[in-house]
Short mmCIF file of N, CA and C in Angstrom, two decimals:
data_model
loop_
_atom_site.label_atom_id
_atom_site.label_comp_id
_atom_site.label_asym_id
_atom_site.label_seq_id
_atom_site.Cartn_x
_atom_site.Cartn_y
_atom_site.Cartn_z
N UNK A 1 6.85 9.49 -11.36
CA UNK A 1 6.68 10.01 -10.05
C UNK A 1 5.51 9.28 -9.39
N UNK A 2 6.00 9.04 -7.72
CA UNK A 2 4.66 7.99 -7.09
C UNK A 2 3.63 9.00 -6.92
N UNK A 3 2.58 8.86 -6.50
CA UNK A 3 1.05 9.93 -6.21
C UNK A 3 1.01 9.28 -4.78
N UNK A 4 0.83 9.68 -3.80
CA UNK A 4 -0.09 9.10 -2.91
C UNK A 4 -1.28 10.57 -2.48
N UNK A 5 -2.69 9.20 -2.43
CA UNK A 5 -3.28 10.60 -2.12
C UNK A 5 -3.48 10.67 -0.52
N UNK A 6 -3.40 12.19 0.04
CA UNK A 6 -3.85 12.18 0.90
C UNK A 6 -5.05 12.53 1.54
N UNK A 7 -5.29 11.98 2.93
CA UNK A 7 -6.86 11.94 3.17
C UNK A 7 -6.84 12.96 4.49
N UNK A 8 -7.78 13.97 4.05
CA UNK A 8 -8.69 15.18 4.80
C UNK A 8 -9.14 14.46 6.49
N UNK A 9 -8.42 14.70 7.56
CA UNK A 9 -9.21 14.59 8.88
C UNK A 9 -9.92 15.23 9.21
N UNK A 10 -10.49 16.95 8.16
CA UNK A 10 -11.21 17.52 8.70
C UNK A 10 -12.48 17.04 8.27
N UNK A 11 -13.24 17.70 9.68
CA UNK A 11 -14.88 17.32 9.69
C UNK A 11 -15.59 18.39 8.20
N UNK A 12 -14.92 19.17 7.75
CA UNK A 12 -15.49 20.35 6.96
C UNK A 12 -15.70 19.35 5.60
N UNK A 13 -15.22 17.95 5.49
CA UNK A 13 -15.20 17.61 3.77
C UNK A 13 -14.43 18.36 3.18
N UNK A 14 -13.61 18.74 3.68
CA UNK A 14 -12.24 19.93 2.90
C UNK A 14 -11.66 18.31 1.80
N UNK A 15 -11.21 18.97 0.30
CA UNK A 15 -10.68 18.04 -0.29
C UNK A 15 -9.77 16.79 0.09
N UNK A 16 -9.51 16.03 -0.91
CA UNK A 16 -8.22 15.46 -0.11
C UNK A 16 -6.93 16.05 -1.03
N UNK A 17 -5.86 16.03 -0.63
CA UNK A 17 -4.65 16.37 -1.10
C UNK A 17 -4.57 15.28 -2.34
N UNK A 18 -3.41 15.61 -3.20
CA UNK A 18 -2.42 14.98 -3.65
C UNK A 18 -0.66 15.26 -3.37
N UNK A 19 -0.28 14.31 -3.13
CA UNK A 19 1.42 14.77 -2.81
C UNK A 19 1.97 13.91 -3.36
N UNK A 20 3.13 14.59 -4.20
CA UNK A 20 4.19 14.11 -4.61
C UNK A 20 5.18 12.93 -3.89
N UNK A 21 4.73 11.82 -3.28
CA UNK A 21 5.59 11.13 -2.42
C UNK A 21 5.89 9.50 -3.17
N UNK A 22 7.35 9.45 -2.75
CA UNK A 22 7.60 7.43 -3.01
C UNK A 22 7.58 7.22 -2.18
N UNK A 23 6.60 6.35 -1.79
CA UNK A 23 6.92 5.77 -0.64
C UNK A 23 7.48 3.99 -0.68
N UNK A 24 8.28 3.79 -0.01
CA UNK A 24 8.55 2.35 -0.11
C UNK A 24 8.89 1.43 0.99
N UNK A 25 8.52 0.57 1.12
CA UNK A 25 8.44 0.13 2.47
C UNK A 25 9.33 -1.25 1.94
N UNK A 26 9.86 -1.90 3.38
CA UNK A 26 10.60 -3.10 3.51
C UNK A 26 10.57 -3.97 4.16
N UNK A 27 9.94 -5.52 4.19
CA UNK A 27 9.14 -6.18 4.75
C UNK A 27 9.94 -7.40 4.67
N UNK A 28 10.15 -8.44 5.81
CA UNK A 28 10.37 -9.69 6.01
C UNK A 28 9.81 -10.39 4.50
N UNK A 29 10.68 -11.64 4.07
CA UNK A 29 9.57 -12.44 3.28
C UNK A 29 8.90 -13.38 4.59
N UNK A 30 8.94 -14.16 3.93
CA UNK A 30 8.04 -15.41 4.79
C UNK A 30 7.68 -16.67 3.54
N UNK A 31 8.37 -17.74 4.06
CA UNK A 31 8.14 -18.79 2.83
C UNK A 31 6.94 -19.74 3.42
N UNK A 32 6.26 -20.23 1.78
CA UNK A 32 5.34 -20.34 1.52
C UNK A 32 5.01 -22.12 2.33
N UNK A 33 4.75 -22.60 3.68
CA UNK A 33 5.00 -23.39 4.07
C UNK A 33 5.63 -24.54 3.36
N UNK A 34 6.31 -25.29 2.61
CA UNK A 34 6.75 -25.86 1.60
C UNK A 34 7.42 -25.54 0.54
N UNK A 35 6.79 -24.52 0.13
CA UNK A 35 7.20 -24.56 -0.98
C UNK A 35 8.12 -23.38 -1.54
N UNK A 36 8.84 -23.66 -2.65
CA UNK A 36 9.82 -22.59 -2.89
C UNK A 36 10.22 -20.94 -3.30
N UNK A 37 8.62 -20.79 -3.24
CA UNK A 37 8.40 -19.60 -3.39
C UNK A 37 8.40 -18.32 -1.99
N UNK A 38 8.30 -17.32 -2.46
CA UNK A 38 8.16 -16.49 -0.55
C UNK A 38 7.24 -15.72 -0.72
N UNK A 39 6.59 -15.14 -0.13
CA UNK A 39 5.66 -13.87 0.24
C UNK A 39 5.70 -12.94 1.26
N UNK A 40 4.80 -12.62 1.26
CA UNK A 40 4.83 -11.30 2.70
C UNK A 40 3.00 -11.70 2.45
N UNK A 41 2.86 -12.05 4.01
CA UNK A 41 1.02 -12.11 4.57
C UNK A 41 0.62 -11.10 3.90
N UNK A 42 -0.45 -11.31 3.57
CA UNK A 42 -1.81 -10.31 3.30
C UNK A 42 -1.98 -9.22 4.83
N UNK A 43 -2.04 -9.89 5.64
CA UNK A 43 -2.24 -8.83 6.79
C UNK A 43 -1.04 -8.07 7.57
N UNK A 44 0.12 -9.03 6.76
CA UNK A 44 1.29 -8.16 7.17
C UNK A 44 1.61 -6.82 5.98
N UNK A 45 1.13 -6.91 4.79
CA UNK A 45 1.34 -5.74 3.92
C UNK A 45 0.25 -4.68 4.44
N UNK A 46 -1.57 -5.46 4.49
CA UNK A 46 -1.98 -4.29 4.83
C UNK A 46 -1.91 -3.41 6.38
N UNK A 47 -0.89 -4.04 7.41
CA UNK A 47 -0.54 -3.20 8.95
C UNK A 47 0.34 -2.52 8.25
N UNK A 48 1.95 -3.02 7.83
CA UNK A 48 2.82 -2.04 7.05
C UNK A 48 2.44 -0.67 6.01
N UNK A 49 1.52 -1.25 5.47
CA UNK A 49 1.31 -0.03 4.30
C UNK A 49 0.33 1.13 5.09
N UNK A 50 0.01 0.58 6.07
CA UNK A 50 -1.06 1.62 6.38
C UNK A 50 -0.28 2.47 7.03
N UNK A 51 0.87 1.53 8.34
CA UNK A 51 1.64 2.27 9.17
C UNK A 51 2.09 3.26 7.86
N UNK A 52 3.05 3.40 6.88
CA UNK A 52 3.32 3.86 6.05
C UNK A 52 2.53 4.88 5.35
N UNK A 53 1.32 4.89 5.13
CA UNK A 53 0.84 6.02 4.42
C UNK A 53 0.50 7.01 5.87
N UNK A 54 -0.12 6.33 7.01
CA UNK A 54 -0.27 7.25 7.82
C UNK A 54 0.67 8.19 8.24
N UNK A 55 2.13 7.60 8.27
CA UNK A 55 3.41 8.47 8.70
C UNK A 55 3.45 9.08 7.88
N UNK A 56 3.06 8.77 6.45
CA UNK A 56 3.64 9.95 5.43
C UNK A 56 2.63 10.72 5.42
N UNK A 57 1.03 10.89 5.58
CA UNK A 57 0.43 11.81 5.32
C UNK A 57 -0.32 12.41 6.45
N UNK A 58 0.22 11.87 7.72
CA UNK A 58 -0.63 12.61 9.02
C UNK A 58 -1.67 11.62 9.63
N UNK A 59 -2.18 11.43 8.51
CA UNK A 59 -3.99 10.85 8.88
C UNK A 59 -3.81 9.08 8.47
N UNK A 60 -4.69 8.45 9.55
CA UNK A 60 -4.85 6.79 9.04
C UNK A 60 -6.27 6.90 8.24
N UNK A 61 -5.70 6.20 6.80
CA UNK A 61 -6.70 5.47 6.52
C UNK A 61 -8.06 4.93 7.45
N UNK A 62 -8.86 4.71 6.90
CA UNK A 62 -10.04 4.27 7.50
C UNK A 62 -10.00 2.43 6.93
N UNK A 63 -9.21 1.82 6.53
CA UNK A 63 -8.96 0.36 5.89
C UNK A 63 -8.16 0.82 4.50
N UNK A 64 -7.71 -0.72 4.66
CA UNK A 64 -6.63 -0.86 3.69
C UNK A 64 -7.08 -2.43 3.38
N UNK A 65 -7.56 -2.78 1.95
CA UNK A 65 -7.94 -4.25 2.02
C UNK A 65 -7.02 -5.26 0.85
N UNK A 66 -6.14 -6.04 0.85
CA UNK A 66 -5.60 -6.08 -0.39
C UNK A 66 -5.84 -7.83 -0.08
N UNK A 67 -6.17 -8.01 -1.51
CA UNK A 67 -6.72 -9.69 -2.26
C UNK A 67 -6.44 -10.73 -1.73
N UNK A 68 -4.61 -10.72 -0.91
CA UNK A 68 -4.44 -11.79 -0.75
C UNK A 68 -2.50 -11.29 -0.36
N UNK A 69 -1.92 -12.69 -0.24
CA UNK A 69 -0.60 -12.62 0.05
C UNK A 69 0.19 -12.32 -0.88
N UNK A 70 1.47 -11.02 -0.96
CA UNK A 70 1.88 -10.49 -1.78
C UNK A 70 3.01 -11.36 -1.83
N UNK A 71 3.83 -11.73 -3.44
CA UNK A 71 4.51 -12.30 -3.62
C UNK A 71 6.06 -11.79 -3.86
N UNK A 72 7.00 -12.18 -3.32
CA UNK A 72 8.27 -11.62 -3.27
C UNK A 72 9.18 -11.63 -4.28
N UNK A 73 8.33 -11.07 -5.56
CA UNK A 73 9.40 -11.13 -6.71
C UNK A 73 8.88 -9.47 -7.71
N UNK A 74 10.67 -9.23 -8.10
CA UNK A 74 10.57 -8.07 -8.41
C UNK A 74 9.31 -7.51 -9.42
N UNK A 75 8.67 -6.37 -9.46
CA UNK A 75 7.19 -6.49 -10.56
C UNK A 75 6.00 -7.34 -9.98
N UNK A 76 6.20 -7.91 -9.11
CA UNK A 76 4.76 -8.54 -8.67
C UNK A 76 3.87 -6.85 -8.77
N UNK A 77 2.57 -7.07 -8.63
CA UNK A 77 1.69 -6.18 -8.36
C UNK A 77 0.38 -6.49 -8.14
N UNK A 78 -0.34 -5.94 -7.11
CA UNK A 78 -1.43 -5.71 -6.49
C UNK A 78 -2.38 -5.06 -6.37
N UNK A 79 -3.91 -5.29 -6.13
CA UNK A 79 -3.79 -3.74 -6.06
C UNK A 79 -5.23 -3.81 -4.68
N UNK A 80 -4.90 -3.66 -3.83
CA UNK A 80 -5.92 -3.40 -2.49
C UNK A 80 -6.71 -2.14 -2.63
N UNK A 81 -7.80 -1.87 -1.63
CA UNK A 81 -8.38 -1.17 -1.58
C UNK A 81 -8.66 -0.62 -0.36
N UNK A 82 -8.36 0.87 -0.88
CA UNK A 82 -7.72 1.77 0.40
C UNK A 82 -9.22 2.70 0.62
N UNK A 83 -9.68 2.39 2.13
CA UNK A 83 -11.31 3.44 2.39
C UNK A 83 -10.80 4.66 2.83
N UNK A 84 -11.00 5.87 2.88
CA UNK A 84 -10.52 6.95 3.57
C UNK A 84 -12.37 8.03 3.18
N UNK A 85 -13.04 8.42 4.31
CA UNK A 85 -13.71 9.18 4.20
C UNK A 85 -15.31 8.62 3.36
N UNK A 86 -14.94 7.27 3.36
CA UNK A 86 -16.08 6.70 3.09
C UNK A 86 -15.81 6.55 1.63
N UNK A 87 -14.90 6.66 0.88
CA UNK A 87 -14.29 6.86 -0.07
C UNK A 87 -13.81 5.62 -0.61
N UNK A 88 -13.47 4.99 -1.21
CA UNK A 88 -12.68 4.05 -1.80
C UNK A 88 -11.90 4.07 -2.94
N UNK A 89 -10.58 4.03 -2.99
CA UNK A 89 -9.49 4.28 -3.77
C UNK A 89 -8.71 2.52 -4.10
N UNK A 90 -8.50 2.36 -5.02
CA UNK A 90 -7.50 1.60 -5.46
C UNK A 90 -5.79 2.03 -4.91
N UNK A 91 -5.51 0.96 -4.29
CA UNK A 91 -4.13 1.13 -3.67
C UNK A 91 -2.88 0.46 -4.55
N UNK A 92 -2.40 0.62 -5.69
CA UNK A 92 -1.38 -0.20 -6.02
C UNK A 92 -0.19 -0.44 -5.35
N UNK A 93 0.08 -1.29 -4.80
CA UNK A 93 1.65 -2.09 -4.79
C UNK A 93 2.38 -2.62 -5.13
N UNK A 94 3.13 -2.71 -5.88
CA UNK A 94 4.75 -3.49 -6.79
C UNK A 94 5.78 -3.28 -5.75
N UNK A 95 5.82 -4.10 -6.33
CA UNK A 95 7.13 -5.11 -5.83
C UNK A 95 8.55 -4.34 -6.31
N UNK A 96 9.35 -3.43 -5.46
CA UNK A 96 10.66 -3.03 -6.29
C UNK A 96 12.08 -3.51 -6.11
N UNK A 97 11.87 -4.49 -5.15
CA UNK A 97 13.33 -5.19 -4.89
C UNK A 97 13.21 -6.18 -3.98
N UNK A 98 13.73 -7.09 -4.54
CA UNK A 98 13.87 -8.44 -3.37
C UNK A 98 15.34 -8.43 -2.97
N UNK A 99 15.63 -8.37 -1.51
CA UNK A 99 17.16 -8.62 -1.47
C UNK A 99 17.64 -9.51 -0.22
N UNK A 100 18.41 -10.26 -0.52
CA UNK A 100 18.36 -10.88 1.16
C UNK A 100 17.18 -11.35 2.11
N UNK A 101 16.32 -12.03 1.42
CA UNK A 101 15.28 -12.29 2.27
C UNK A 101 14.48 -10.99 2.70
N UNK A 102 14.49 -9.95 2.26
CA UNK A 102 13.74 -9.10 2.43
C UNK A 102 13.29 -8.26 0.96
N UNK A 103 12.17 -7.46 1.29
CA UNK A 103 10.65 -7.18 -0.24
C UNK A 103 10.89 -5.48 0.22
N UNK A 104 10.98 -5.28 -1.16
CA UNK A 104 10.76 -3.63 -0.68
C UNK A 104 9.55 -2.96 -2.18
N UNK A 105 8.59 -2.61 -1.12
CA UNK A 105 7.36 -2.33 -2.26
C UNK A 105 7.35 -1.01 -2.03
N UNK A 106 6.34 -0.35 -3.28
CA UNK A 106 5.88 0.83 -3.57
C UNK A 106 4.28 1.04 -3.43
N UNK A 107 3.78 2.24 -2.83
CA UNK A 107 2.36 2.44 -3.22
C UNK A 107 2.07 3.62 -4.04
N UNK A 108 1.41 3.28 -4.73
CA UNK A 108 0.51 4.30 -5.64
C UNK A 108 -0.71 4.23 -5.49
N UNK A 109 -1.50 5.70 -5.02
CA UNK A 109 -2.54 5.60 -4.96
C UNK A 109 -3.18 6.29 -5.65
N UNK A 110 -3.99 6.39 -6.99
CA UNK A 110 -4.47 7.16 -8.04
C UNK A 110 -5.08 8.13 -7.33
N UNK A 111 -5.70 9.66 -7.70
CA UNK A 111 -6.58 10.57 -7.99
C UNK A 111 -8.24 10.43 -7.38
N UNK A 112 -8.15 9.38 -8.27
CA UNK A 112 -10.11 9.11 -8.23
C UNK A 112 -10.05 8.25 -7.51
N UNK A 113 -11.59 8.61 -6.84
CA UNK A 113 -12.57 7.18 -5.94
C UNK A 113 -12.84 6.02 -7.36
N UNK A 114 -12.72 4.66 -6.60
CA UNK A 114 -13.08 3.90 -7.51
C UNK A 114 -14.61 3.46 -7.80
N UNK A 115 -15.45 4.16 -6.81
CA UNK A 115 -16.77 4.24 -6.33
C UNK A 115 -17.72 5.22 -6.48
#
């Protein structure tokens, strides 16, 4: 089962949630100028994923930072770093299907601050 956690807009420091959600998103590739491999931008996963956790949990993130350009093959994995509340969480993303020129990833976002 995926975790995403969710993040508290209230001013009170009220916890943050956990919810039971998969979320999976589906993204253009984009080949690697030359060469035969494909990806999806670094800044195109972290606008998507954010659009994505925000729809699923109400509230935007405060940043979403991930390493570099995600690669379009099934099992790739990542793992960015998601701020919410001054907070910092590890964001995982894998890779769950390449099809037709298009990436369809997963996020998991653990429990604990990594901070």
């Amino acid at each position: 089962m995926t975790r995403i956690r969710a993040f508290s807009g209230a001013t009170t420091g009220a916890a943050l949630l956990v919810l039971p959600l998969g979320l999976f998103l589906s993204l253009s590739l984009t080949a690697c100028g030359g060469s035969s491999k494909d990806y999806v931008q670094e800044k195109t996963v972290e606008r998507i994923a954010t659009e994505q956790l925000t729809n699923a949990i109400g509230v935007t993130p405060e940043g979403l930072d991930c390493p570099g350009d995600l690669e379009g093959k099934v099992g790739t994995e990542m793992t960015c770093v998601l701020t919410s509340e001054g907070e910092k969480y590890d964001a995982i993303i894998t890779v769950d299907d390449v099809d037709g020129g298009r990436v369809r990833f997963k996020i998991d976002v653990p429990p604990n601050a990594t901070e």
